[in-house]
Short mmCIF file of C-alpha atoms and ligand atoms in Angstrom, two decimals:
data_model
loop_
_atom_site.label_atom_id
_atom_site.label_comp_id
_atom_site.label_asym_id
_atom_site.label_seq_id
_atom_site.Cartn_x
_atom_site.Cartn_y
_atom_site.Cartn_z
CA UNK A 1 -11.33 197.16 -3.44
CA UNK A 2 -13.82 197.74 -6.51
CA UNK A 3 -11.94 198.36 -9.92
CA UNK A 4 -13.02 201.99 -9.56
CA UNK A 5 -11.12 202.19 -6.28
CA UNK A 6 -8.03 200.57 -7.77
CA UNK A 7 -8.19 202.73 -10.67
CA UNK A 8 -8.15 205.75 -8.63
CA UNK A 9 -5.38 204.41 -6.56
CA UNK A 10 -3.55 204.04 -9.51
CA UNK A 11 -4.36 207.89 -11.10
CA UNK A 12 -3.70 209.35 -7.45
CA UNK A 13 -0.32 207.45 -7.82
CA UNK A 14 0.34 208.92 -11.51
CA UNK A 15 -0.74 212.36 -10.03
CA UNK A 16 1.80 212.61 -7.27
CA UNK A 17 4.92 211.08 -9.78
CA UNK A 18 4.35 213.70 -12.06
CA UNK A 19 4.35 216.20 -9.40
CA UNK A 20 7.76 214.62 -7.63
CA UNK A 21 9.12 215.17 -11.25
CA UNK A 22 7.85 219.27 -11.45
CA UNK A 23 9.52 219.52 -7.47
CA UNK A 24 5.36 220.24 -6.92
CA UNK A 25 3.78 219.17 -3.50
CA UNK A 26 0.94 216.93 -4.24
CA UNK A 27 -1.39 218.66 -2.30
CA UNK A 28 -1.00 221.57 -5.21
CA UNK A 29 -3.12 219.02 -7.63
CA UNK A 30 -6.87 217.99 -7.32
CA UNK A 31 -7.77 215.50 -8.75
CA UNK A 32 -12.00 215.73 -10.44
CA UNK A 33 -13.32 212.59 -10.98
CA UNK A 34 -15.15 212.73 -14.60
CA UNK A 35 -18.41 210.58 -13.92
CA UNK A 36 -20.32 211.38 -17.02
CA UNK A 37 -22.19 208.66 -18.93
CA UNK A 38 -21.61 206.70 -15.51
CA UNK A 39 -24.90 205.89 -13.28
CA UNK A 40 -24.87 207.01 -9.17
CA UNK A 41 -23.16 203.65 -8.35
CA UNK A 42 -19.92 204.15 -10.40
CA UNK A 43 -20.36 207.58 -8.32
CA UNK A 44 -20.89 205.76 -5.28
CA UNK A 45 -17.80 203.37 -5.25
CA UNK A 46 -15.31 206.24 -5.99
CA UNK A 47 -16.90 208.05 -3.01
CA UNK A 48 -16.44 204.90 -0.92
CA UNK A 49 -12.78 205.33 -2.65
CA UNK A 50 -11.88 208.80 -0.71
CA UNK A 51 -12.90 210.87 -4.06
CA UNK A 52 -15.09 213.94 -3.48
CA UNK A 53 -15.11 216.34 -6.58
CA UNK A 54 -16.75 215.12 -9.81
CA UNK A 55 -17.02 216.47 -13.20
CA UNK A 56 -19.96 216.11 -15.22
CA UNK A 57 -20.67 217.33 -18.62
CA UNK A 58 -24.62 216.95 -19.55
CA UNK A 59 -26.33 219.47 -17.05
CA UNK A 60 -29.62 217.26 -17.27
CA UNK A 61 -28.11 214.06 -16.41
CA UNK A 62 -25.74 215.37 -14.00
CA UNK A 63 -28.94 217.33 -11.85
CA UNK A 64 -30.55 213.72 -12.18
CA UNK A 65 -27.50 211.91 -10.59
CA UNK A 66 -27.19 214.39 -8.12
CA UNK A 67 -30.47 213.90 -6.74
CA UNK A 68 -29.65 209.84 -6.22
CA UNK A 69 -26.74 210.96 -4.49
CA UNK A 70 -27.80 213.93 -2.50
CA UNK A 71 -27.22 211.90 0.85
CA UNK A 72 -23.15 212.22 0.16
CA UNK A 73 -21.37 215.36 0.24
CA UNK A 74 -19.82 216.06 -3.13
CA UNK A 75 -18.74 218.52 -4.67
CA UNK A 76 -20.15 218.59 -8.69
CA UNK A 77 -18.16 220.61 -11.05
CA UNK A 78 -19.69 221.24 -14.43
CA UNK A 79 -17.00 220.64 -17.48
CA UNK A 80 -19.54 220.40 -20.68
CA UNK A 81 -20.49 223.03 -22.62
CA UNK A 82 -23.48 225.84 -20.91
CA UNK A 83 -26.48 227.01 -23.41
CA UNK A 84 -28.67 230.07 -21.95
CA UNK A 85 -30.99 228.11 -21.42
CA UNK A 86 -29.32 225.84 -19.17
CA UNK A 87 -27.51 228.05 -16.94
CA UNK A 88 -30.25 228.02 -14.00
CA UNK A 89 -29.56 224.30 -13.44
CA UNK A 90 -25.97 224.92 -13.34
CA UNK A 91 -26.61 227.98 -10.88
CA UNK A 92 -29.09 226.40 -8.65
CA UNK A 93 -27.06 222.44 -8.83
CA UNK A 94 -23.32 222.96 -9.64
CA UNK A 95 -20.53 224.26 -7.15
CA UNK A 96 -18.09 225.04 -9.93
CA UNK A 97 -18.68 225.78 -13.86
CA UNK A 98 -15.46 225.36 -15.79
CA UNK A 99 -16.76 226.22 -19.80
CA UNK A 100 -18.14 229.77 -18.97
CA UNK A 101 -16.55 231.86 -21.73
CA UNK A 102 -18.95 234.62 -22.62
CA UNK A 103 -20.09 237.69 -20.27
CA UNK A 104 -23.80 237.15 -21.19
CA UNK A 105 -23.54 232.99 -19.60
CA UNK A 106 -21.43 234.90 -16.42
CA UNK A 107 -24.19 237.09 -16.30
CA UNK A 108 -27.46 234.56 -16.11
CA UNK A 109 -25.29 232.29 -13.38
CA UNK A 110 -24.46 235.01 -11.37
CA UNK A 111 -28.74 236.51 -11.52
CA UNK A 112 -29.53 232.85 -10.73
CA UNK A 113 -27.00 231.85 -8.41
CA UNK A 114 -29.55 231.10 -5.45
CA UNK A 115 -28.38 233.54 -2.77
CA UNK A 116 -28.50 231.23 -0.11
CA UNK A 117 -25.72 228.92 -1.63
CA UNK A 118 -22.23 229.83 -1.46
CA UNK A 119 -20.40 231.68 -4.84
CA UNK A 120 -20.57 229.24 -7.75
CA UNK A 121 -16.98 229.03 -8.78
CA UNK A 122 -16.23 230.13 -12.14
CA UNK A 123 -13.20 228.96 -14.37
CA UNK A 124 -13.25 230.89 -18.06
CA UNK A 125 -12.15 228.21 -20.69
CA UNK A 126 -10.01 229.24 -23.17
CA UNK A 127 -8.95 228.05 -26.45
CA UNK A 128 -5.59 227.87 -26.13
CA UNK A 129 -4.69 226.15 -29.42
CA UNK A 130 -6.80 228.28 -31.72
CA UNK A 131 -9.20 225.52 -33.08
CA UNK A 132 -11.68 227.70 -35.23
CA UNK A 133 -14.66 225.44 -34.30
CA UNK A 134 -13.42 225.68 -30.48
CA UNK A 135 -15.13 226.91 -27.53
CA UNK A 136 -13.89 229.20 -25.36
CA UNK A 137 -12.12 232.69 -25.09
CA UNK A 138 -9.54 233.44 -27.33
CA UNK A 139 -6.11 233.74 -25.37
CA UNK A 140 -6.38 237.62 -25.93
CA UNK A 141 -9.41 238.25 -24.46
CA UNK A 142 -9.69 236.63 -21.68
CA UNK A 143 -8.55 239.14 -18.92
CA UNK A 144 -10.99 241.46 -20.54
CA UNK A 145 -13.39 238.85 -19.54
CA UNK A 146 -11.90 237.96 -16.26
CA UNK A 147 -12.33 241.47 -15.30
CA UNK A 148 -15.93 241.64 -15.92
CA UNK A 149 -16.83 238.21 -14.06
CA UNK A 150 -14.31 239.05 -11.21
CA UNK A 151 -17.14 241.86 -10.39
CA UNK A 152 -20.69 239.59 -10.61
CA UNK A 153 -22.52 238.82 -7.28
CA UNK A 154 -22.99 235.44 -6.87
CA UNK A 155 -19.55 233.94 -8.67
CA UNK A 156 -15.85 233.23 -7.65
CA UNK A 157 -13.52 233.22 -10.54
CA UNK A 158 -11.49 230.81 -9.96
CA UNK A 159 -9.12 230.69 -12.80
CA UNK A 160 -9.13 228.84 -16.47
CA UNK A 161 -9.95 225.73 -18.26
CA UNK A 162 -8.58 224.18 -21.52
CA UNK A 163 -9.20 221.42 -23.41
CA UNK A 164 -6.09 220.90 -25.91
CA UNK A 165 -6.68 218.96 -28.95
CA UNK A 166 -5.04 215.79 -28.34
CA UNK A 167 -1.30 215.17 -28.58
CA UNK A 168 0.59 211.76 -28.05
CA UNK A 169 3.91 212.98 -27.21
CA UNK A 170 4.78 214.20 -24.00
CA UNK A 171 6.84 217.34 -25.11
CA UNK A 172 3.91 218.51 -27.64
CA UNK A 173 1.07 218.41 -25.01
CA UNK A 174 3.60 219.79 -22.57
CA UNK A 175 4.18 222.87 -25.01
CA UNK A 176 0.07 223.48 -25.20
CA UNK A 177 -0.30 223.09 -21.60
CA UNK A 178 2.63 225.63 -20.85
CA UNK A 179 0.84 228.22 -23.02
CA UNK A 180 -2.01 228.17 -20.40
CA UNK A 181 -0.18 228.03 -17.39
CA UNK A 182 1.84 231.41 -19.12
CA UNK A 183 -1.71 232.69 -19.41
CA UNK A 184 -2.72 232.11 -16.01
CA UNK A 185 0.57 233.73 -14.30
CA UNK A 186 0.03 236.69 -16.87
CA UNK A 187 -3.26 237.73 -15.18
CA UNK A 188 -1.84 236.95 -11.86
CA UNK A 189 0.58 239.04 -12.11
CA UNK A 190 -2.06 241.69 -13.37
CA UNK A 191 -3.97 241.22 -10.47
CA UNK A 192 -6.45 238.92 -10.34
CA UNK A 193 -6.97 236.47 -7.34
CA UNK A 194 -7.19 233.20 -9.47
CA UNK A 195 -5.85 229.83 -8.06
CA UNK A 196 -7.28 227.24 -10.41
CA UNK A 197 -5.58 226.26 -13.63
CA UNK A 198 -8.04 223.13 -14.88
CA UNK A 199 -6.17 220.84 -17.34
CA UNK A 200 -5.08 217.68 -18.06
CA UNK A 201 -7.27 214.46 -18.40
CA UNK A 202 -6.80 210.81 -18.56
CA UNK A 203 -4.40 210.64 -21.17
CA UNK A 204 -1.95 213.80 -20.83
CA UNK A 205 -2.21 214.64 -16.99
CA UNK A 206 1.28 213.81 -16.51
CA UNK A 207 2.14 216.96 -19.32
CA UNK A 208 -0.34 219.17 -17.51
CA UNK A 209 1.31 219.07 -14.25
CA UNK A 210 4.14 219.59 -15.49
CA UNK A 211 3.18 222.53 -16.90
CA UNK A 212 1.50 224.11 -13.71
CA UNK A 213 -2.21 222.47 -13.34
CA UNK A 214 -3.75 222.19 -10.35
CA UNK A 215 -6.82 220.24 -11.22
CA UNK A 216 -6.87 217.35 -13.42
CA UNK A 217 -10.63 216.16 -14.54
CA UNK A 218 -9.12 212.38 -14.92
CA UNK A 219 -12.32 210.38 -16.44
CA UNK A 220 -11.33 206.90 -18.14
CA UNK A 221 -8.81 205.74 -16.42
CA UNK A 222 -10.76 206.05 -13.54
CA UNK A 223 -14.40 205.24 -14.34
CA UNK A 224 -13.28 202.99 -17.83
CA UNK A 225 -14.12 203.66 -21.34
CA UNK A 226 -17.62 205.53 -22.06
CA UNK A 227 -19.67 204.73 -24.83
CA UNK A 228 -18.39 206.90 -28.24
CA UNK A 229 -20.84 210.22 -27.43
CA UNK A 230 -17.96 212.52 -27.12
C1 PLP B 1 -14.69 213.82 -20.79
C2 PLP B 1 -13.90 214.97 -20.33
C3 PLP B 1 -12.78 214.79 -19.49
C4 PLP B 1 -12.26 213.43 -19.11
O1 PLP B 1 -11.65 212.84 -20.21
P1 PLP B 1 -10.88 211.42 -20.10
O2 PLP B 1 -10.06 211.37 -21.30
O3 PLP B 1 -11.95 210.38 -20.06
O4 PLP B 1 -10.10 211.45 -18.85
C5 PLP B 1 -12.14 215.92 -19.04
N1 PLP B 1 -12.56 217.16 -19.37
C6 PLP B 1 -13.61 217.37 -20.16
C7 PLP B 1 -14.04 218.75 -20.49
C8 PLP B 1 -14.31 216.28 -20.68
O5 PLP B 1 -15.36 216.51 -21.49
#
């Protein structure tokens, strides 16, 4: 096996401990493969390696990747941040955006969604630990939001994304993630069909299933360190 395969092995095994410690079935996790700053081969060998969904966060080098890869079928999940003028790459390329979290970005995916592709699925970040230089919602207005992008032709809100400063205990990013997951249930219970809660990465996936994730965008420790970019 490559060192990408092992790697994976070894995240799919840290996925399904944590979620024998929350009494979660496995199957409630996915695991997103974060590929960015990685070429088509690194994409290639986790592939070859069972994985299927990967996260990418710049749109331009993403749509180039996904045209060396376009003979396998993956799913591509944009995780970096979305500018206007970028959105009709992400509408016409992506099958998920996870950073949408203003109306007016909603709006341009769902007028450029091509109609003959299926709903791009839509997760509204939030910033759950009230960074003032942050992206994404503020905690109180997202179901605002989630009401308006529940309605837009061409989208399927899926549910919400964080990305919590980072913590090194356990119990701290355990609190953060719980906040989200609190979030999540709160607009569930208020009616909206969401079944995606996307947190956790490399180094604090363990806290977010804890918490209630059910996708974990896991780059590093799968794909090794990347170049400091980010
Ligand atoms: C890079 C990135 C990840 C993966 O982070 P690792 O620490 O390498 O696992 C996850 N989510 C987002 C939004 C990212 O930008």
């Amino acid at each position: 096996m490559t060192s990408i395969g092992l790697n994976l092995h070894t995240v799919r095994e840290r996925i399904q401990t944590a979620c024998a410690r929350a009494q979660r079935p496995a199957e409630e996790v996915t695991l997103l493969a974060v590929s960015k700053t990685f070429g088509p081969d690194a994409v290639r060998q986790a592939h070859g390696a069972g994985q299927r969904a990967f996260g990418e966060n710049y749109i331009q080098e993403a749509v180039e990747k996904m045209a060396l890869l376009a003979d396998l079928p993956l799913e591509w999940h944009c995780i970096g941040p979305i500018q206007s003028n970028k959105t009709r790459l992400v509408a016409q390329h992506f099958d998920w955006a996870h950073t949408v979290d203003r109306l007016k970005i909603a709006q341009r995916l769902s007028e450029q969604r091509p109609p003959d592709r299926p709903p791009l699925s839509i997760c509204l970040q939030v910033n759950i630990d009230g960074g003032p230089s942050k992206s994404g919602v503020a905690p109180e207005e997202v179901e605002d939001l989630a009401r308006e992008v529940a309605q837009l032709p061409g989208l399927r809100l899926r549910g919400l994304m964080t990305i919590p400063e980072p913590a090194e205990d356990f119990e701290a990013q355990r609190a953060v993630h719980e906040r989200a997951a609190a979030l999540f249930h709160r607009l569930r219970d208020a009616g909206l069909e969401l079944d995606t809660l996307s947190m956790g990465m490399s180094a604090d996936l363990e806290a977010a299933v804890a918490a209630g994730s059910t996708m974990v965008r896991v780059g590093t420790a799968i794909f090794g360190g990347r170049p400091k970019k980010d």
